[in-house]
């Protein structure tokens, strides 16, 4: 069959997924992956990609036991990202974090983390038998991903005993950043490692020229600030295939013995498939080269496009940005409009615009570094229409506030996640779950940050928040057809 015949056949076939994905290519993307349906790759690399799919051969080496050309690619990546060693993880930061946690900790270890850690971390704690020690939080987080403050982390590091380490998320989904230097200093003085979920921060390693930034500053990487092990989803912010991820190990972590590279090497094949994807790994090689050579000028253009876009925004919609945030992330607060979450989704869809996340008062846009002006114009057009929606719906800011308050904890608490996650459980209507303990993670998706972890008691505030979010058409992982999984009663 020649190529034309094959293409004709493809059009005749019933391929629901292929057809839907193909249509999606034409829309304006403000979401991950940051390769914009492959358009961010050079034409030559795009053509090459499928042809790079192979297995471990003498000429290629093994991604899980790096040597030869794989090792060379990792070596140049480590240099570009400022790590002592870098590993290509072809199964997402979900797995990079799992490998990091399994490397740094042993079963039963107490790990300090924020309640607002990604689902993948909660799942890893269950699998690895780690005790999750929640950071005590009394400052209302800015966003509903529950970001902790530097002071709260430092206080919990002081208060909690027998910690084996700390895992923090920065940047957050909304582009907010946590300063890590002091935290690393204090943790290292206790001889415990600092692991960072920097899923959204792979692009911080770009060497951006200062004049481009005007009054904004370019965030420093977690490694520059002293972190030991750092996981990044290259696919979220750099031109790489989904779910290309990087796991970086610092020189300080090796020298101090806080992290053993030998144990890390042992964990790689435990959590990666034995058939790691060469196209995904090759896209990491591509992203690293892009980052070193082309990315600074792309950042310049992107920041100019964002500034022009901001100037087009109607007064009812404003960008939520403070200095220190990721300048490339676009968080648009629509709470001064009369537009409901559902209506907003409708309007964006009409304009063929897809954003990463819509919460009760903001939309989060992740522009790829090469997002064209036409896409920003389409988003601006949609924003103007959103601003014109006439009053009708009720205010959603109460739901947003309740969601942020869900992270506040006046006292330290810890959970042996495995015991609760794998315990006998039953499914009940969530309205009847008051006082029961959850057996699952309950997380609006995206961002996939649990409002409740396994073992936590379900309160009246939880139930009314879920009710409210469901009425705003949220997808909540852990709630299926109005049911929640709770621990069986003894
Ligand atoms: C903060 C955070 N951590 C980890 C992950 C998991 O990353 P990946 O999708 O690369 O597995 C995500 C995914 O959205 C995330 O937002």
Tab-separated table of C-alpha atoms and ligand atoms in Angstrom:
chain	number	residue	atom	x	y	z
A	1	UNK	CA	0.000	0.000	0.000
A	2	UNK	CA	1.497	3.370	-0.911
A	3	UNK	CA	1.287	6.472	1.308
A	4	UNK	CA	-1.735	8.000	-0.476
A	5	UNK	CA	-3.657	4.718	-0.154
A	6	UNK	CA	-2.809	4.544	3.534
A	7	UNK	CA	-4.096	8.087	4.088
A	8	UNK	CA	-7.293	7.413	2.148
A	9	UNK	CA	-7.853	4.296	4.261
A	10	UNK	CA	-7.272	6.297	7.465
A	11	UNK	CA	-10.062	8.684	6.488
A	12	UNK	CA	-12.465	5.786	5.900
A	13	UNK	CA	-11.776	4.071	9.197
A	14	UNK	CA	-13.711	4.505	12.413
A	15	UNK	CA	-11.060	6.043	14.665
A	16	UNK	CA	-12.932	8.135	17.218
A	17	UNK	CA	-9.880	9.111	19.231
A	18	UNK	CA	-7.681	9.869	16.236
A	19	UNK	CA	-10.417	11.992	14.638
A	20	UNK	CA	-11.101	13.967	17.803
A	21	UNK	CA	-7.421	14.623	18.429
A	22	UNK	CA	-6.934	15.685	14.842
A	23	UNK	CA	-9.731	18.262	15.090
A	24	UNK	CA	-8.234	19.607	18.340
A	25	UNK	CA	-5.059	20.576	16.499
A	26	UNK	CA	-6.751	23.610	14.973
A	27	UNK	CA	-7.764	25.196	18.299
A	28	UNK	CA	-5.946	27.892	20.273
A	29	UNK	CA	-3.927	26.115	22.930
A	30	UNK	CA	-3.260	27.679	26.344
A	31	UNK	CA	-2.647	24.370	28.044
A	32	UNK	CA	0.002	21.725	28.285
A	33	UNK	CA	1.768	20.156	26.468
A	34	UNK	CA	3.863	23.142	25.535
A	35	UNK	CA	4.688	21.663	22.130
A	36	UNK	CA	1.364	23.011	20.659
A	37	UNK	CA	0.327	19.806	18.896
A	38	UNK	CA	3.876	19.399	17.658
A	39	UNK	CA	4.014	22.840	16.054
A	40	UNK	CA	6.707	24.015	18.463
A	41	UNK	CA	9.101	21.407	17.083
A	42	UNK	CA	11.122	22.147	13.981
A	43	UNK	CA	9.587	20.536	10.882
A	44	UNK	CA	12.574	18.209	10.595
A	45	UNK	CA	12.278	16.978	14.178
A	46	UNK	CA	8.499	16.581	13.863
A	47	UNK	CA	8.945	14.302	10.865
A	48	UNK	CA	11.701	12.386	12.586
A	49	UNK	CA	9.832	11.750	15.815
A	50	UNK	CA	7.917	8.587	14.952
A	51	UNK	CA	10.963	7.215	13.205
A	52	UNK	CA	12.914	7.429	16.440
A	53	UNK	CA	10.735	4.814	18.094
A	54	UNK	CA	13.012	1.921	18.852
A	55	UNK	CA	14.155	-0.356	21.636
A	56	UNK	CA	17.387	-0.684	23.607
A	57	UNK	CA	20.056	-1.489	21.044
A	58	UNK	CA	23.829	-1.443	21.131
A	59	UNK	CA	23.660	1.871	19.257
A	60	UNK	CA	21.069	3.505	21.512
A	61	UNK	CA	21.843	2.292	25.040
A	62	UNK	CA	19.219	2.011	27.769
A	63	UNK	CA	17.434	4.993	29.293
A	64	UNK	CA	17.045	3.160	32.595
A	65	UNK	CA	20.696	2.099	32.786
A	66	UNK	CA	22.290	5.060	31.112
A	67	UNK	CA	25.514	4.614	29.230
A	68	UNK	CA	26.852	5.589	25.802
A	69	UNK	CA	24.769	8.151	23.914
A	70	UNK	CA	22.051	8.192	26.578
A	71	UNK	CA	24.628	9.125	29.183
A	72	UNK	CA	26.002	11.844	26.919
A	73	UNK	CA	22.485	13.333	26.484
A	74	UNK	CA	21.976	13.228	30.264
A	75	UNK	CA	25.348	14.852	30.853
A	76	UNK	CA	24.560	17.842	28.627
A	77	UNK	CA	21.082	18.086	30.164
A	78	UNK	CA	22.572	18.178	33.677
A	79	UNK	CA	24.855	21.008	32.583
A	80	UNK	CA	21.976	22.987	31.056
A	81	UNK	CA	19.717	22.596	34.103
A	82	UNK	CA	22.469	23.134	36.696
A	83	UNK	CA	22.348	19.621	38.171
A	84	UNK	CA	25.103	17.181	39.090
A	85	UNK	CA	23.098	14.435	37.405
A	86	UNK	CA	19.932	14.456	35.361
A	87	UNK	CA	17.726	11.512	34.415
A	88	UNK	CA	15.214	11.304	31.559
A	89	UNK	CA	11.916	9.942	32.866
A	90	UNK	CA	9.604	9.072	29.996
A	91	UNK	CA	6.547	8.410	32.158
A	92	UNK	CA	5.850	11.819	33.657
A	93	UNK	CA	6.721	13.721	36.782
A	94	UNK	CA	4.244	11.416	38.485
A	95	UNK	CA	6.974	8.796	38.167
A	96	UNK	CA	9.909	11.148	38.700
A	97	UNK	CA	8.406	12.012	42.083
A	98	UNK	CA	7.840	8.353	42.882
A	99	UNK	CA	11.467	7.576	42.028
A	100	UNK	CA	12.629	10.572	44.093
A	101	UNK	CA	10.570	9.547	47.132
A	102	UNK	CA	11.652	5.894	46.884
A	103	UNK	CA	15.278	7.007	46.615
A	104	UNK	CA	15.245	9.445	49.504
A	105	UNK	CA	13.041	7.595	51.988
A	106	UNK	CA	12.313	4.206	53.564
A	107	UNK	CA	8.983	2.703	54.516
A	108	UNK	CA	7.515	4.401	57.604
A	109	UNK	CA	9.558	7.597	57.158
A	110	UNK	CA	7.901	10.850	58.178
A	111	UNK	CA	7.953	13.311	55.268
A	112	UNK	CA	6.963	16.933	55.720
A	113	UNK	CA	4.730	18.164	52.909
A	114	UNK	CA	1.850	20.480	52.138
A	115	UNK	CA	-1.672	19.147	52.063
A	116	UNK	CA	-1.866	20.833	48.682
A	117	UNK	CA	0.597	18.391	47.110
A	118	UNK	CA	-0.299	16.798	43.793
A	119	UNK	CA	-2.303	13.547	43.690
A	120	UNK	CA	0.779	11.729	42.416
A	121	UNK	CA	2.537	12.494	45.713
A	122	UNK	CA	-0.390	11.259	47.778
A	123	UNK	CA	-0.473	8.061	45.700
A	124	UNK	CA	3.279	7.625	46.110
A	125	UNK	CA	3.015	7.986	49.892
A	126	UNK	CA	0.423	5.182	49.820
A	127	UNK	CA	2.568	2.925	47.637
A	128	UNK	CA	5.800	3.534	49.511
A	129	UNK	CA	4.323	3.401	53.015
A	130	UNK	CA	5.388	6.953	53.899
A	131	UNK	CA	3.835	8.981	56.664
A	132	UNK	CA	2.641	12.336	55.312
A	133	UNK	CA	3.248	15.053	57.895
A	134	UNK	CA	1.198	18.090	56.895
A	135	UNK	CA	2.713	21.543	57.186
A	136	UNK	CA	0.730	23.621	59.665
A	137	UNK	CA	-0.974	26.361	57.613
A	138	UNK	CA	-2.737	29.421	58.957
A	139	UNK	CA	-2.189	31.915	56.129
A	140	UNK	CA	-4.993	31.710	53.577
A	141	UNK	CA	-3.337	30.470	50.370
A	142	UNK	CA	-3.580	32.855	47.422
A	143	UNK	CA	-4.927	30.130	45.153
A	144	UNK	CA	-6.886	26.896	45.517
A	145	UNK	CA	-3.771	24.768	45.043
A	146	UNK	CA	-2.984	25.402	48.722
A	147	UNK	CA	0.559	26.750	48.371
A	148	UNK	CA	2.323	27.065	51.752
A	149	UNK	CA	4.465	30.051	52.757
A	150	UNK	CA	8.160	30.011	53.565
A	151	UNK	CA	7.386	30.901	57.209
A	152	UNK	CA	4.949	28.002	57.531
A	153	UNK	CA	7.471	25.512	56.176
A	154	UNK	CA	10.181	26.827	58.510
A	155	UNK	CA	7.829	26.645	61.510
A	156	UNK	CA	6.863	23.038	60.756
A	157	UNK	CA	10.492	22.084	60.222
A	158	UNK	CA	11.106	23.441	63.712
A	159	UNK	CA	8.045	21.887	65.359
A	160	UNK	CA	7.949	18.395	63.854
A	161	UNK	CA	10.199	15.679	65.170
A	162	UNK	CA	11.888	12.738	63.458
A	163	UNK	CA	11.420	14.062	59.954
A	164	UNK	CA	13.212	12.096	57.250
A	165	UNK	CA	12.844	14.912	54.733
A	166	UNK	CA	10.644	17.506	53.136
A	167	UNK	CA	8.860	17.622	49.797
A	168	UNK	CA	7.592	20.959	48.479
A	169	UNK	CA	5.836	22.092	45.335
A	170	UNK	CA	7.143	25.164	43.563
A	171	UNK	CA	6.101	26.724	41.264
A	172	UNK	CA	2.441	26.021	41.874
A	173	UNK	CA	-0.195	25.535	39.225
A	174	UNK	CA	-0.880	29.277	39.268
A	175	UNK	CA	2.772	30.189	38.755
A	176	UNK	CA	3.371	31.211	42.364
A	177	UNK	CA	6.811	30.507	43.813
A	178	UNK	CA	8.223	29.593	47.167
A	179	UNK	CA	11.649	30.888	48.164
A	180	UNK	CA	13.718	27.844	49.044
A	181	UNK	CA	17.128	29.024	50.170
A	182	UNK	CA	16.447	29.312	53.894
A	183	UNK	CA	14.284	26.178	53.913
A	184	UNK	CA	17.130	24.193	52.349
A	185	UNK	CA	19.599	25.659	54.830
A	186	UNK	CA	17.476	24.629	57.826
A	187	UNK	CA	16.693	21.165	56.424
A	188	UNK	CA	20.327	20.524	55.569
A	189	UNK	CA	21.402	21.598	59.049
A	190	UNK	CA	19.170	18.753	60.248
A	191	UNK	CA	20.787	16.543	57.617
A	192	UNK	CA	17.512	15.881	55.812
A	193	UNK	CA	16.932	16.274	52.065
A	194	UNK	CA	14.649	18.730	50.279
A	195	UNK	CA	12.731	17.269	47.343
A	196	UNK	CA	10.966	19.617	44.966
A	197	UNK	CA	7.991	19.012	42.740
A	198	UNK	CA	8.829	21.607	40.097
A	199	UNK	CA	6.504	20.026	37.539
A	200	UNK	CA	5.619	23.508	36.256
A	201	UNK	CA	9.112	25.020	36.364
A	202	UNK	CA	11.368	23.324	33.785
A	203	UNK	CA	11.658	26.604	31.845
A	204	UNK	CA	13.157	28.496	34.801
A	205	UNK	CA	16.553	27.192	33.644
A	206	UNK	CA	16.331	29.420	30.550
A	207	UNK	CA	18.957	32.141	30.718
A	208	UNK	CA	16.691	35.121	30.207
A	209	UNK	CA	18.177	38.531	29.634
A	210	UNK	CA	17.160	40.908	32.415
A	211	UNK	CA	16.066	43.929	30.296
A	212	UNK	CA	13.307	41.812	28.770
A	213	UNK	CA	11.551	41.434	32.053
A	214	UNK	CA	10.824	45.106	32.818
A	215	UNK	CA	9.567	45.146	36.406
A	216	UNK	CA	9.235	41.349	36.594
A	217	UNK	CA	11.959	39.036	37.832
A	218	UNK	CA	12.799	35.673	36.344
A	219	UNK	CA	12.389	32.942	38.981
A	220	UNK	CA	15.442	31.075	40.209
A	221	UNK	CA	15.504	27.313	39.848
A	222	UNK	CA	15.066	25.034	42.848
A	223	UNK	CA	18.568	23.634	42.276
A	224	UNK	CA	20.081	27.127	42.398
A	225	UNK	CA	18.423	27.568	45.774
A	226	UNK	CA	19.892	24.388	47.243
A	227	UNK	CA	17.270	21.664	46.621
A	228	UNK	CA	18.509	18.064	46.539
A	229	UNK	CA	16.197	16.271	44.114
A	230	UNK	CA	13.997	18.142	41.649
A	231	UNK	CA	11.331	16.752	39.324
A	232	UNK	CA	10.159	18.772	36.310
A	233	UNK	CA	7.574	18.097	33.620
A	234	UNK	CA	9.368	19.300	30.505
A	235	UNK	CA	6.154	18.666	28.568
A	236	UNK	CA	4.317	21.322	30.567
A	237	UNK	CA	6.489	24.319	29.703
A	238	UNK	CA	9.086	23.329	27.085
A	239	UNK	CA	8.781	21.808	23.622
A	240	UNK	CA	8.771	18.135	24.605
A	241	UNK	CA	6.350	15.259	24.173
A	242	UNK	CA	3.854	14.322	26.870
A	243	UNK	CA	4.820	13.124	29.502
A	244	UNK	CA	8.541	13.890	29.233
A	245	UNK	CA	10.002	14.562	32.646
A	246	UNK	CA	13.390	15.396	34.138
A	247	UNK	CA	14.741	14.295	37.470
A	248	UNK	CA	17.718	16.306	38.714
A	249	UNK	CA	20.117	15.471	41.519
A	250	UNK	CA	22.315	18.169	43.070
A	251	UNK	CA	26.011	17.953	43.810
A	252	UNK	CA	25.351	18.945	47.427
A	253	UNK	CA	22.954	16.022	47.864
A	254	UNK	CA	25.607	13.572	46.645
A	255	UNK	CA	28.518	15.089	48.570
A	256	UNK	CA	26.605	15.232	51.837
A	257	UNK	CA	25.243	11.692	51.424
A	258	UNK	CA	21.660	12.995	51.738
A	259	UNK	CA	20.786	11.209	48.482
A	260	UNK	CA	22.486	8.128	47.138
A	261	UNK	CA	22.909	8.060	43.328
A	262	UNK	CA	23.271	4.284	43.586
A	263	UNK	CA	19.857	3.956	45.179
A	264	UNK	CA	18.425	6.306	42.567
A	265	UNK	CA	19.859	4.124	39.795
A	266	UNK	CA	18.233	1.115	41.467
A	267	UNK	CA	14.828	2.832	41.566
A	268	UNK	CA	14.784	3.946	37.907
A	269	UNK	CA	13.776	0.567	36.427
A	270	UNK	CA	11.465	-0.162	39.366
A	271	UNK	CA	9.109	2.641	38.400
A	272	UNK	CA	9.848	3.193	34.704
A	273	UNK	CA	8.546	0.736	32.138
A	274	UNK	CA	11.156	-1.684	30.804
A	275	UNK	CA	10.374	-0.148	27.412
A	276	UNK	CA	11.030	3.550	27.988
A	277	UNK	CA	10.076	5.659	24.989
A	278	UNK	CA	12.938	6.876	22.821
A	279	UNK	CA	10.803	9.518	21.046
A	280	UNK	CA	9.909	10.991	24.454
A	281	UNK	CA	13.530	10.859	25.600
A	282	UNK	CA	14.638	12.385	22.288
A	283	UNK	CA	12.154	15.207	22.822
A	284	UNK	CA	13.898	15.899	26.153
A	285	UNK	CA	17.181	16.128	24.272
A	286	UNK	CA	15.459	18.524	21.836
A	287	UNK	CA	13.943	20.606	24.663
A	288	UNK	CA	17.328	20.910	26.362
A	289	UNK	CA	18.976	22.128	23.163
A	290	UNK	CA	16.093	24.570	22.594
A	291	UNK	CA	16.437	25.833	26.158
A	292	UNK	CA	20.155	26.515	25.717
A	293	UNK	CA	20.039	28.151	22.312
A	294	UNK	CA	16.668	29.477	21.191
A	295	UNK	CA	14.536	29.842	24.285
A	296	UNK	CA	15.746	33.282	25.512
A	297	UNK	CA	14.499	35.010	22.353
A	298	UNK	CA	11.210	33.073	22.529
A	299	UNK	CA	10.727	34.271	26.117
A	300	UNK	CA	11.265	37.855	24.933
A	301	UNK	CA	8.575	37.474	22.297
A	302	UNK	CA	6.190	35.678	24.619
A	303	UNK	CA	6.460	38.363	27.306
A	304	UNK	CA	5.813	41.030	24.673
A	305	UNK	CA	2.737	39.127	23.487
A	306	UNK	CA	1.507	38.788	27.067
A	307	UNK	CA	2.008	42.531	27.710
A	308	UNK	CA	0.061	43.393	24.538
A	309	UNK	CA	-2.639	40.905	25.486
A	310	UNK	CA	-2.947	42.412	28.977
A	311	UNK	CA	-3.447	45.829	27.397
A	312	UNK	CA	-6.435	44.423	25.467
A	313	UNK	CA	-8.169	42.996	28.546
A	314	UNK	CA	-11.527	44.506	29.497
A	315	UNK	CA	-11.450	46.201	32.904
A	316	UNK	CA	-13.598	43.459	34.488
A	317	UNK	CA	-10.834	40.886	33.925
A	318	UNK	CA	-7.375	41.323	35.354
A	319	UNK	CA	-4.191	39.355	35.473
A	320	UNK	CA	-3.302	38.033	38.933
A	321	UNK	CA	0.455	38.461	39.052
A	322	UNK	CA	2.869	39.536	41.783
A	323	UNK	CA	6.599	39.907	41.436
A	324	UNK	CA	8.272	36.549	41.894
A	325	UNK	CA	5.510	34.649	40.044
A	326	UNK	CA	6.301	32.862	36.806
A	327	UNK	CA	6.089	35.688	34.204
A	328	UNK	CA	5.031	33.156	31.537
A	329	UNK	CA	1.944	31.955	33.384
A	330	UNK	CA	-1.261	33.829	32.750
A	331	UNK	CA	-3.791	33.782	35.584
A	332	UNK	CA	-6.895	35.769	34.634
A	333	UNK	CA	-9.327	36.732	37.383
A	334	UNK	CA	-12.881	37.006	36.042
A	335	UNK	CA	-14.617	37.487	39.405
A	336	UNK	CA	-15.620	41.085	38.544
A	337	UNK	CA	-17.713	39.823	35.627
A	338	UNK	CA	-21.192	38.309	35.909
A	339	UNK	CA	-20.031	35.238	34.002
A	340	UNK	CA	-20.436	31.824	35.616
A	341	UNK	CA	-17.815	29.086	35.292
A	342	UNK	CA	-20.054	27.113	32.943
A	343	UNK	CA	-20.818	30.121	30.730
A	344	UNK	CA	-17.125	30.941	30.605
A	345	UNK	CA	-16.353	27.427	29.371
A	346	UNK	CA	-19.011	27.864	26.677
A	347	UNK	CA	-17.572	31.185	25.497
A	348	UNK	CA	-14.013	29.883	25.362
A	349	UNK	CA	-15.201	26.863	23.428
A	350	UNK	CA	-17.046	29.076	20.964
A	351	UNK	CA	-13.789	30.949	20.327
A	352	UNK	CA	-11.932	27.639	19.957
A	353	UNK	CA	-9.766	28.514	22.931
A	354	UNK	CA	-8.629	25.825	25.370
A	355	UNK	CA	-7.165	26.926	28.693
A	356	UNK	CA	-5.488	24.747	31.307
A	357	UNK	CA	-7.840	25.294	34.202
A	358	UNK	CA	-10.906	27.278	35.171
A	359	UNK	CA	-11.684	27.682	38.829
A	360	UNK	CA	-14.457	29.595	40.564
A	361	UNK	CA	-12.803	32.969	39.910
A	362	UNK	CA	-9.813	32.516	37.573
A	363	UNK	CA	-8.663	30.856	34.427
A	364	UNK	CA	-5.116	29.607	34.198
A	365	UNK	CA	-3.511	29.788	30.783
A	366	UNK	CA	-0.224	28.076	29.959
A	367	UNK	CA	1.015	29.676	26.761
A	368	UNK	CA	3.713	27.712	24.981
A	369	UNK	CA	6.865	29.750	24.445
A	370	UNK	CA	5.927	30.180	20.774
A	371	UNK	CA	2.196	30.870	21.160
A	372	UNK	CA	1.206	32.996	18.153
A	373	UNK	CA	-0.366	36.438	18.398
A	374	UNK	CA	-3.496	35.056	16.714
A	375	UNK	CA	-4.104	32.814	19.734
A	376	UNK	CA	-3.696	35.725	22.154
A	377	UNK	CA	-6.127	37.711	20.020
A	378	UNK	CA	-8.678	34.889	20.158
A	379	UNK	CA	-8.287	34.732	23.953
A	380	UNK	CA	-8.682	38.526	24.218
A	381	UNK	CA	-11.822	38.371	22.070
A	382	UNK	CA	-13.236	35.660	24.333
A	383	UNK	CA	-12.402	37.787	27.408
A	384	UNK	CA	-14.294	40.751	25.963
A	385	UNK	CA	-17.342	38.552	25.482
A	386	UNK	CA	-16.991	37.133	29.006
A	387	UNK	CA	-16.960	40.682	30.386
A	388	UNK	CA	-20.214	41.467	28.586
A	389	UNK	CA	-22.230	38.625	30.102
A	390	UNK	CA	-25.201	40.131	31.909
A	391	UNK	CA	-25.834	39.467	35.574
A	392	UNK	CA	-27.685	36.256	36.263
A	393	UNK	CA	-25.528	33.735	38.023
A	394	UNK	CA	-24.626	33.935	41.684
A	395	UNK	CA	-21.196	34.979	42.914
A	396	UNK	CA	-18.671	32.159	42.928
A	397	UNK	CA	-16.138	33.830	45.200
A	398	UNK	CA	-17.528	32.042	48.276
A	399	UNK	CA	-16.693	28.694	46.659
A	400	UNK	CA	-13.180	29.919	45.922
A	401	UNK	CA	-12.710	31.069	49.505
A	402	UNK	CA	-14.000	27.765	50.887
A	403	UNK	CA	-11.664	25.859	48.595
A	404	UNK	CA	-8.654	27.860	49.804
A	405	UNK	CA	-9.721	27.546	53.441
A	406	UNK	CA	-9.760	23.750	53.091
A	407	UNK	CA	-5.960	23.829	53.351
A	408	UNK	CA	-5.804	25.653	56.680
A	409	UNK	CA	-4.723	23.499	59.595
A	410	UNK	CA	-4.165	24.955	63.021
A	411	UNK	CA	-2.472	21.851	64.317
A	412	UNK	CA	0.128	19.512	62.946
A	413	UNK	CA	-1.315	16.240	61.692
A	414	UNK	CA	0.101	13.222	59.964
A	415	UNK	CA	-1.357	10.300	58.077
A	416	UNK	CA	-0.122	6.828	57.350
A	417	UNK	CA	-1.550	6.966	53.884
A	418	UNK	CA	-1.000	3.330	52.940
A	419	UNK	CA	-3.023	1.976	55.889
A	420	UNK	CA	-5.986	4.141	54.985
A	421	UNK	CA	-5.710	3.893	51.213
A	422	UNK	CA	-5.660	0.076	51.153
A	423	UNK	CA	-7.973	-0.508	54.139
A	424	UNK	CA	-11.443	-2.080	53.922
A	425	UNK	CA	-13.769	0.583	52.615
A	426	UNK	CA	-17.275	1.202	51.383
A	427	UNK	CA	-18.898	3.653	48.984
A	428	UNK	CA	-21.640	5.872	50.369
A	429	UNK	CA	-23.518	8.990	49.246
A	430	UNK	CA	-21.239	11.891	50.066
A	431	UNK	CA	-24.056	13.783	51.774
A	432	UNK	CA	-24.188	10.939	54.332
A	433	UNK	CA	-20.446	10.901	54.955
A	434	UNK	CA	-20.265	13.402	57.825
A	435	UNK	CA	-17.831	12.180	60.492
A	436	UNK	CA	-16.579	9.234	58.397
A	437	UNK	CA	-12.947	8.983	57.353
A	438	UNK	CA	-12.057	9.140	53.695
A	439	UNK	CA	-10.414	6.113	52.068
A	440	UNK	CA	-9.577	8.046	48.914
A	441	UNK	CA	-8.038	11.275	47.738
A	442	UNK	CA	-10.726	13.807	46.878
A	443	UNK	CA	-9.355	16.271	44.358
A	444	UNK	CA	-10.876	18.745	41.900
A	445	UNK	CA	-9.206	18.047	38.549
A	446	UNK	CA	-7.281	19.971	37.371
A	447	UNK	CA	-5.256	20.902	39.379
A	448	UNK	CA	-5.406	17.434	40.976
A	449	UNK	CA	-4.582	18.731	44.442
A	450	UNK	CA	-6.414	16.738	47.143
A	451	UNK	CA	-8.898	18.556	49.349
A	452	UNK	CA	-8.936	15.422	51.469
A	453	UNK	CA	-6.340	12.669	51.935
A	454	UNK	CA	-7.036	9.052	52.933
A	455	UNK	CA	-7.607	8.921	56.700
A	456	UNK	CA	-8.931	12.484	57.037
A	457	UNK	CA	-12.309	12.973	58.643
A	458	UNK	CA	-15.084	14.331	56.450
A	459	UNK	CA	-16.562	17.520	57.897
A	460	UNK	CA	-19.661	19.571	57.156
A	461	UNK	CA	-17.428	22.152	55.436
A	462	UNK	CA	-16.041	19.418	53.129
A	463	UNK	CA	-19.490	18.223	52.117
A	464	UNK	CA	-20.815	21.682	51.375
A	465	UNK	CA	-17.667	22.566	49.415
A	466	UNK	CA	-17.986	19.441	47.236
A	467	UNK	CA	-21.664	20.250	46.704
A	468	UNK	CA	-20.777	23.770	45.658
A	469	UNK	CA	-17.972	22.695	43.316
A	470	UNK	CA	-20.167	20.047	41.683
A	471	UNK	CA	-22.824	22.701	41.081
A	472	UNK	CA	-20.124	24.672	39.215
A	473	UNK	CA	-19.500	21.611	37.001
A	474	UNK	CA	-16.154	20.692	38.552
A	475	UNK	CA	-14.709	17.265	37.871
A	476	UNK	CA	-13.801	15.958	41.329
A	477	UNK	CA	-11.585	12.884	41.448
A	478	UNK	CA	-12.673	10.590	44.290
A	479	UNK	CA	-16.368	11.461	43.934
A	480	UNK	CA	-18.176	9.171	41.523
A	481	UNK	CA	-21.879	9.699	40.834
A	482	UNK	CA	-22.291	11.449	44.150
A	483	UNK	CA	-20.536	8.692	46.096
A	484	UNK	CA	-17.396	8.801	48.207
A	485	UNK	CA	-15.213	5.949	49.437
A	486	UNK	CA	-14.924	5.882	53.230
A	487	UNK	CA	-13.139	3.570	55.647
A	488	UNK	CA	-15.338	0.670	56.732
A	489	UNK	CA	-16.655	1.023	60.275
A	490	UNK	CA	-15.039	-1.290	62.827
B	1	LIG	C1	2.165	20.139	40.686
B	1	LIG	C2	2.192	18.877	39.861
B	1	LIG	N1	2.994	17.873	40.216
B	1	LIG	C3	3.071	16.731	39.501
B	1	LIG	C4	2.299	16.536	38.382
B	1	LIG	C5	2.412	15.266	37.597
B	1	LIG	O1	3.113	15.538	36.419
B	1	LIG	P1	3.030	14.629	35.108
B	1	LIG	O2	1.736	14.964	34.440
B	1	LIG	O3	4.229	15.044	34.313
B	1	LIG	O4	3.092	13.207	35.528
B	1	LIG	C6	1.410	17.561	37.985
B	1	LIG	C7	0.558	17.386	36.799
B	1	LIG	O5	-0.261	18.187	36.438
B	1	LIG	C8	1.366	18.759	38.734
B	1	LIG	O6	0.544	19.768	38.389
